[in-house]
mmCIF file of C-alpha atoms in Angstrom:
data_model
loop_
_atom_site.group_PDB
_atom_site.id
_atom_site.type_symbol
_atom_site.label_atom_id
_atom_site.label_comp_id
_atom_site.label_asym_id
_atom_site.label_seq_id
_atom_site.Cartn_x
_atom_site.Cartn_y
_atom_site.Cartn_z
ATOM 1 C CA MET A 1 -18.605 -6.577 11.207
ATOM 2 C CA MET A 2 -17.567 -5.554 7.731
ATOM 3 C CA GLU A 3 -18.158 -7.907 4.810
ATOM 4 C CA THR A 4 -14.906 -8.995 3.185
ATOM 5 C CA ILE A 5 -14.761 -8.415 -0.563
ATOM 6 C CA CYS A 6 -11.645 -10.501 -1.196
ATOM 7 C CA ASP A 7 -10.889 -13.787 0.542
ATOM 8 C CA ASP A 8 -7.529 -14.289 -1.189
ATOM 9 C CA ARG A 9 -4.621 -14.345 1.277
ATOM 10 C CA ARG A 10 -1.996 -15.834 -1.061
ATOM 11 C CA PHE A 11 1.112 -13.650 -1.144
ATOM 12 C CA PRO A 12 1.710 -12.496 -4.748
ATOM 13 C CA ALA A 13 5.038 -13.422 -6.369
ATOM 14 C CA ALA A 14 5.638 -9.736 -7.128
ATOM 15 C CA LEU A 15 5.470 -8.862 -3.416
ATOM 16 C CA ALA A 16 7.741 -11.800 -2.572
ATOM 17 C CA ASP A 17 10.309 -10.280 -4.948
ATOM 18 C CA VAL A 18 9.768 -6.829 -3.399
ATOM 19 C CA ALA A 19 10.451 -8.391 0.025
ATOM 20 C CA ARG A 20 13.897 -9.438 -1.226
ATOM 21 C CA ALA A 21 14.703 -5.967 -2.616
ATOM 22 C CA GLU A 22 16.890 -3.497 -0.762
ATOM 23 C CA PHE A 23 15.369 -0.203 0.339
ATOM 24 C CA VAL A 24 17.793 2.419 1.617
ATOM 25 C CA TYR A 25 16.384 5.188 3.788
ATOM 26 C CA GLY A 26 19.592 7.257 3.828
ATOM 27 C CA ASP A 27 21.194 9.371 6.524
ATOM 28 C CA GLU A 28 18.893 12.308 5.855
ATOM 29 C CA GLY A 29 15.753 10.349 4.946
ATOM 30 C CA GLU A 30 16.320 11.000 1.264
ATOM 31 C CA GLY A 31 15.682 7.374 0.312
ATOM 32 C CA VAL A 32 12.726 5.043 0.732
ATOM 33 C CA ASP A 33 11.390 4.298 4.214
ATOM 34 C CA PHE A 34 9.908 0.867 3.513
ATOM 35 C CA GLU A 35 10.333 -2.502 5.181
ATOM 36 C CA PRO A 36 8.449 -5.058 3.062
ATOM 37 C CA TYR A 37 7.234 -8.313 4.594
ATOM 38 C CA ASP A 38 7.649 -11.756 3.049
ATOM 39 C CA ALA A 39 4.026 -12.667 3.853
ATOM 40 C CA PHE A 40 0.798 -10.862 4.671
ATOM 41 C CA ASP A 41 0.067 -10.152 8.307
ATOM 42 C CA SER A 42 -2.462 -12.653 9.619
ATOM 43 C CA ALA A 43 -6.151 -11.792 9.586
ATOM 44 C CA GLU A 44 -6.017 -11.550 13.383
ATOM 45 C CA GLU A 45 -3.051 -9.156 13.378
ATOM 46 C CA THR A 46 -4.707 -7.019 10.728
ATOM 47 C CA THR A 47 -7.976 -6.860 12.650
ATOM 48 C CA ASP A 48 -6.133 -5.931 15.851
ATOM 49 C CA TRP A 49 -4.227 -3.189 14.035
ATOM 50 C CA LEU A 50 -7.348 -1.755 12.327
ATOM 51 C CA ARG A 51 -9.275 -1.704 15.591
ATOM 52 C CA HIS A 52 -6.479 0.173 17.349
ATOM 53 C CA TRP A 53 -5.888 2.502 14.393
ATOM 54 C CA THR A 54 -9.573 3.502 14.226
ATOM 55 C CA GLY A 55 -10.551 3.061 17.879
ATOM 56 C CA ASN A 56 -13.488 1.021 16.542
ATOM 57 C CA HIS A 57 -13.463 -2.428 18.118
ATOM 58 C CA GLU A 58 -16.378 -3.672 16.008
ATOM 59 C CA LEU A 59 -14.318 -3.763 12.794
ATOM 60 C CA ASP A 60 -12.442 -6.638 11.296
ATOM 61 C CA GLY A 61 -9.443 -6.227 9.019
ATOM 62 C CA GLY A 62 -10.723 -8.501 6.268
ATOM 63 C CA ASP A 63 -10.537 -5.822 3.595
ATOM 64 C CA TYR A 64 -6.794 -5.266 4.093
ATOM 65 C CA ARG A 65 -3.725 -7.346 3.304
ATOM 66 C CA VAL A 66 -0.810 -5.728 5.170
ATOM 67 C CA PHE A 67 2.525 -6.358 3.429
ATOM 68 C CA GLY A 68 5.022 -3.857 4.840
ATOM 69 C CA GLN A 69 5.706 -0.905 7.087
ATOM 70 C CA ASP A 70 7.739 2.247 7.376
ATOM 71 C CA GLY A 71 10.143 3.000 10.227
ATOM 72 C CA THR A 72 7.426 4.547 12.394
ATOM 73 C CA GLY A 73 5.107 1.547 12.134
ATOM 74 C CA GLY A 74 2.847 2.948 9.417
ATOM 75 C CA LEU A 75 1.517 0.110 7.281
ATOM 76 C CA ALA A 76 1.273 -0.589 3.556
ATOM 77 C CA ALA A 77 -1.668 -2.737 2.521
ATOM 78 C CA ILE A 78 -3.694 -3.971 -0.372
ATOM 79 C CA TRP A 79 -7.203 -2.636 0.167
ATOM 80 C CA CYS A 80 -9.862 -5.075 -1.058
ATOM 81 C CA VAL A 81 -12.489 -2.613 -2.211
ATOM 82 C CA ARG A 82 -13.300 -3.790 -5.746
ATOM 83 C CA PRO A 83 -15.908 -6.573 -5.537
ATOM 84 C CA GLY A 84 -15.163 -9.633 -7.618
ATOM 85 C CA ARG A 85 -11.695 -8.481 -8.649
ATOM 86 C CA PRO A 86 -8.487 -10.412 -7.886
ATOM 87 C CA LEU A 87 -6.058 -9.257 -5.226
ATOM 88 C CA ALA A 88 -3.588 -7.874 -7.799
ATOM 89 C CA GLU A 89 -6.304 -5.520 -9.119
ATOM 90 C CA GLN A 90 -7.052 -3.959 -5.731
ATOM 91 C CA PRO A 91 -5.519 -0.600 -4.695
ATOM 92 C CA VAL A 92 -2.484 -0.194 -2.475
ATOM 93 C CA VAL A 93 -2.841 2.163 0.499
ATOM 94 C CA PHE A 94 -0.712 3.514 3.330
ATOM 95 C CA MET A 95 -1.936 4.146 6.879
ATOM 96 C CA GLY A 96 0.569 5.938 9.055
ATOM 97 C CA SER A 97 1.220 5.483 12.753
ATOM 98 C CA GLU A 98 -0.079 8.984 13.513
ATOM 99 C CA GLY A 99 -3.250 8.808 11.412
ATOM 100 C CA GLU A 100 -1.714 9.803 8.094
ATOM 101 C CA ARG A 101 -3.184 7.946 5.152
ATOM 102 C CA GLY A 102 -3.304 7.879 1.403
ATOM 103 C CA VAL A 103 -3.898 5.825 -1.689
ATOM 104 C CA VAL A 104 -0.603 4.812 -3.285
ATOM 105 C CA ALA A 105 -1.598 2.991 -6.483
ATOM 106 C CA ARG A 106 -4.710 1.700 -8.254
ATOM 107 C CA ASN A 107 -3.351 -1.874 -8.278
ATOM 108 C CA LEU A 108 -0.309 -3.988 -7.490
ATOM 109 C CA SER A 109 1.181 -3.548 -10.956
ATOM 110 C CA ASP A 110 1.130 0.243 -10.665
ATOM 111 C CA PHE A 111 2.601 -0.040 -7.168
ATOM 112 C CA LEU A 112 5.662 -1.765 -8.656
ATOM 113 C CA TRP A 113 6.202 1.227 -10.973
ATOM 114 C CA VAL A 114 5.855 3.597 -7.989
ATOM 115 C CA LEU A 115 8.650 1.673 -6.242
ATOM 116 C CA ALA A 116 10.745 1.749 -9.426
ATOM 117 C CA ASP A 117 10.440 5.546 -9.475
ATOM 118 C CA GLY A 118 11.902 5.743 -5.962
ATOM 119 C CA PHE A 119 8.763 6.150 -3.857
ATOM 120 C CA GLY A 120 7.826 3.821 -1.013
ATOM 121 C CA PRO A 121 4.242 3.659 0.274
ATOM 122 C CA ALA A 122 4.762 6.449 2.837
ATOM 123 C CA GLU A 123 6.516 8.747 0.363
ATOM 124 C CA ALA A 124 3.817 8.114 -2.242
ATOM 125 C CA ALA A 125 0.958 8.811 0.153
ATOM 126 C CA LEU A 126 2.487 11.761 1.979
ATOM 127 C CA TYR A 127 5.263 13.350 -0.100
ATOM 128 C CA LEU A 128 4.139 13.336 -3.720
ATOM 129 C CA GLU A 129 6.011 16.590 -4.380
ATOM 130 C CA ARG A 130 9.395 14.984 -3.699
ATOM 131 C CA GLU A 131 11.764 14.322 -6.564
ATOM 132 C CA ALA A 132 11.694 10.891 -8.191
ATOM 133 C CA ARG A 133 14.742 8.712 -7.555
ATOM 134 C CA PRO A 134 14.516 5.884 -10.105
ATOM 135 C CA ASP A 135 15.895 2.544 -8.967
ATOM 136 C CA ALA A 136 17.213 0.238 -11.712
ATOM 137 C CA ALA A 137 16.783 -2.983 -9.696
ATOM 138 C CA LEU A 138 13.171 -2.144 -8.824
ATOM 139 C CA ALA A 139 12.495 -1.111 -12.425
ATOM 140 C CA GLU A 140 13.717 -4.538 -13.536
ATOM 141 C CA LEU A 141 11.454 -6.169 -10.927
ATOM 142 C CA ALA A 142 8.499 -4.123 -12.196
ATOM 143 C CA GLU A 143 9.280 -5.059 -15.803
ATOM 144 C CA ARG A 144 9.122 -8.745 -14.797
ATOM 145 C CA HIS A 145 5.809 -8.534 -12.937
ATOM 146 C CA ALA A 146 3.848 -5.454 -13.997
ATOM 147 C CA THR A 147 0.925 -5.740 -16.367
ATOM 148 C CA SER A 148 0.362 -1.985 -16.581
ATOM 149 C CA PRO A 149 2.527 0.340 -18.663
ATOM 150 C CA ARG A 150 5.351 2.243 -17.014
ATOM 151 C CA ARG A 151 4.386 5.741 -15.938
ATOM 152 C CA THR A 152 5.848 8.137 -13.435
ATOM 153 C CA ALA A 153 5.005 7.678 -9.777
ATOM 154 C CA ARG A 154 3.356 11.098 -9.791
ATOM 155 C CA GLU A 155 0.976 10.042 -12.613
ATOM 156 C CA ILE A 156 0.140 6.716 -10.970
ATOM 157 C CA ILE A 157 -0.440 8.188 -7.512
ATOM 158 C CA THR A 158 -2.560 11.030 -8.884
ATOM 159 C CA GLU A 159 -4.739 8.568 -10.852
ATOM 160 C CA ALA A 160 -5.215 6.447 -7.724
ATOM 161 C CA GLN A 161 -6.062 9.447 -5.559
ATOM 162 C CA VAL A 162 -8.652 10.592 -8.096
ATOM 163 C CA GLU A 163 -10.262 7.140 -8.371
ATOM 164 C CA PHE A 164 -10.356 6.649 -4.598
ATOM 165 C CA ALA A 165 -10.932 10.275 -3.608
ATOM 166 C CA THR A 166 -13.077 9.336 -0.591
ATOM 167 C CA PHE A 167 -10.521 6.955 0.990
ATOM 168 C CA SER A 168 -9.621 9.345 3.814
ATOM 169 C CA ASP A 169 -13.241 10.321 4.481
ATOM 170 C CA ASP A 170 -14.286 6.661 4.440
ATOM 171 C CA LEU A 171 -11.633 5.901 7.081
ATOM 172 C CA ASP A 172 -12.823 8.828 9.192
ATOM 173 C CA GLU A 173 -16.310 7.274 9.160
ATOM 174 C CA LEU A 174 -14.852 4.111 10.749
ATOM 175 C CA CYS A 175 -13.057 5.973 13.547
ATOM 176 C CA ARG A 176 -14.485 6.290 17.051
#
């Protein structure tokens, strides 16, 4: 069993607002493939998902707070990896249905700016080279909730990938 770093399961107000936002995928997939939830998946659902995703049935999902998915079933989650830090200061990650994965943002605040720049979790983790498509409504949401300065999605994602450079390797270590 893994030790849980963060016991907080309260759904942040910023994510509740994101859950009410409209994300348009588009006819050609040119938009954002993101279906946000209005609450975190339960601890049991998260553990079940992590065990199936890794093939390791000894794990628990306590270090993840799943808050949305893409159209293929890939999941967006807050990854509780920073001991003693609040939920909003933990990184946001994406774990795809076919094993794809990536760090999206260093914290929830930065994640809001990524959304405002037109990147969902899957696009941020897997398609960083795509063109930004700023969204005025999501920018306004980020301005209301974000505590970090506005930067481009590319800058935010790159910073997160540098800070958590071993994320993919760490996941591979959990797989059976």
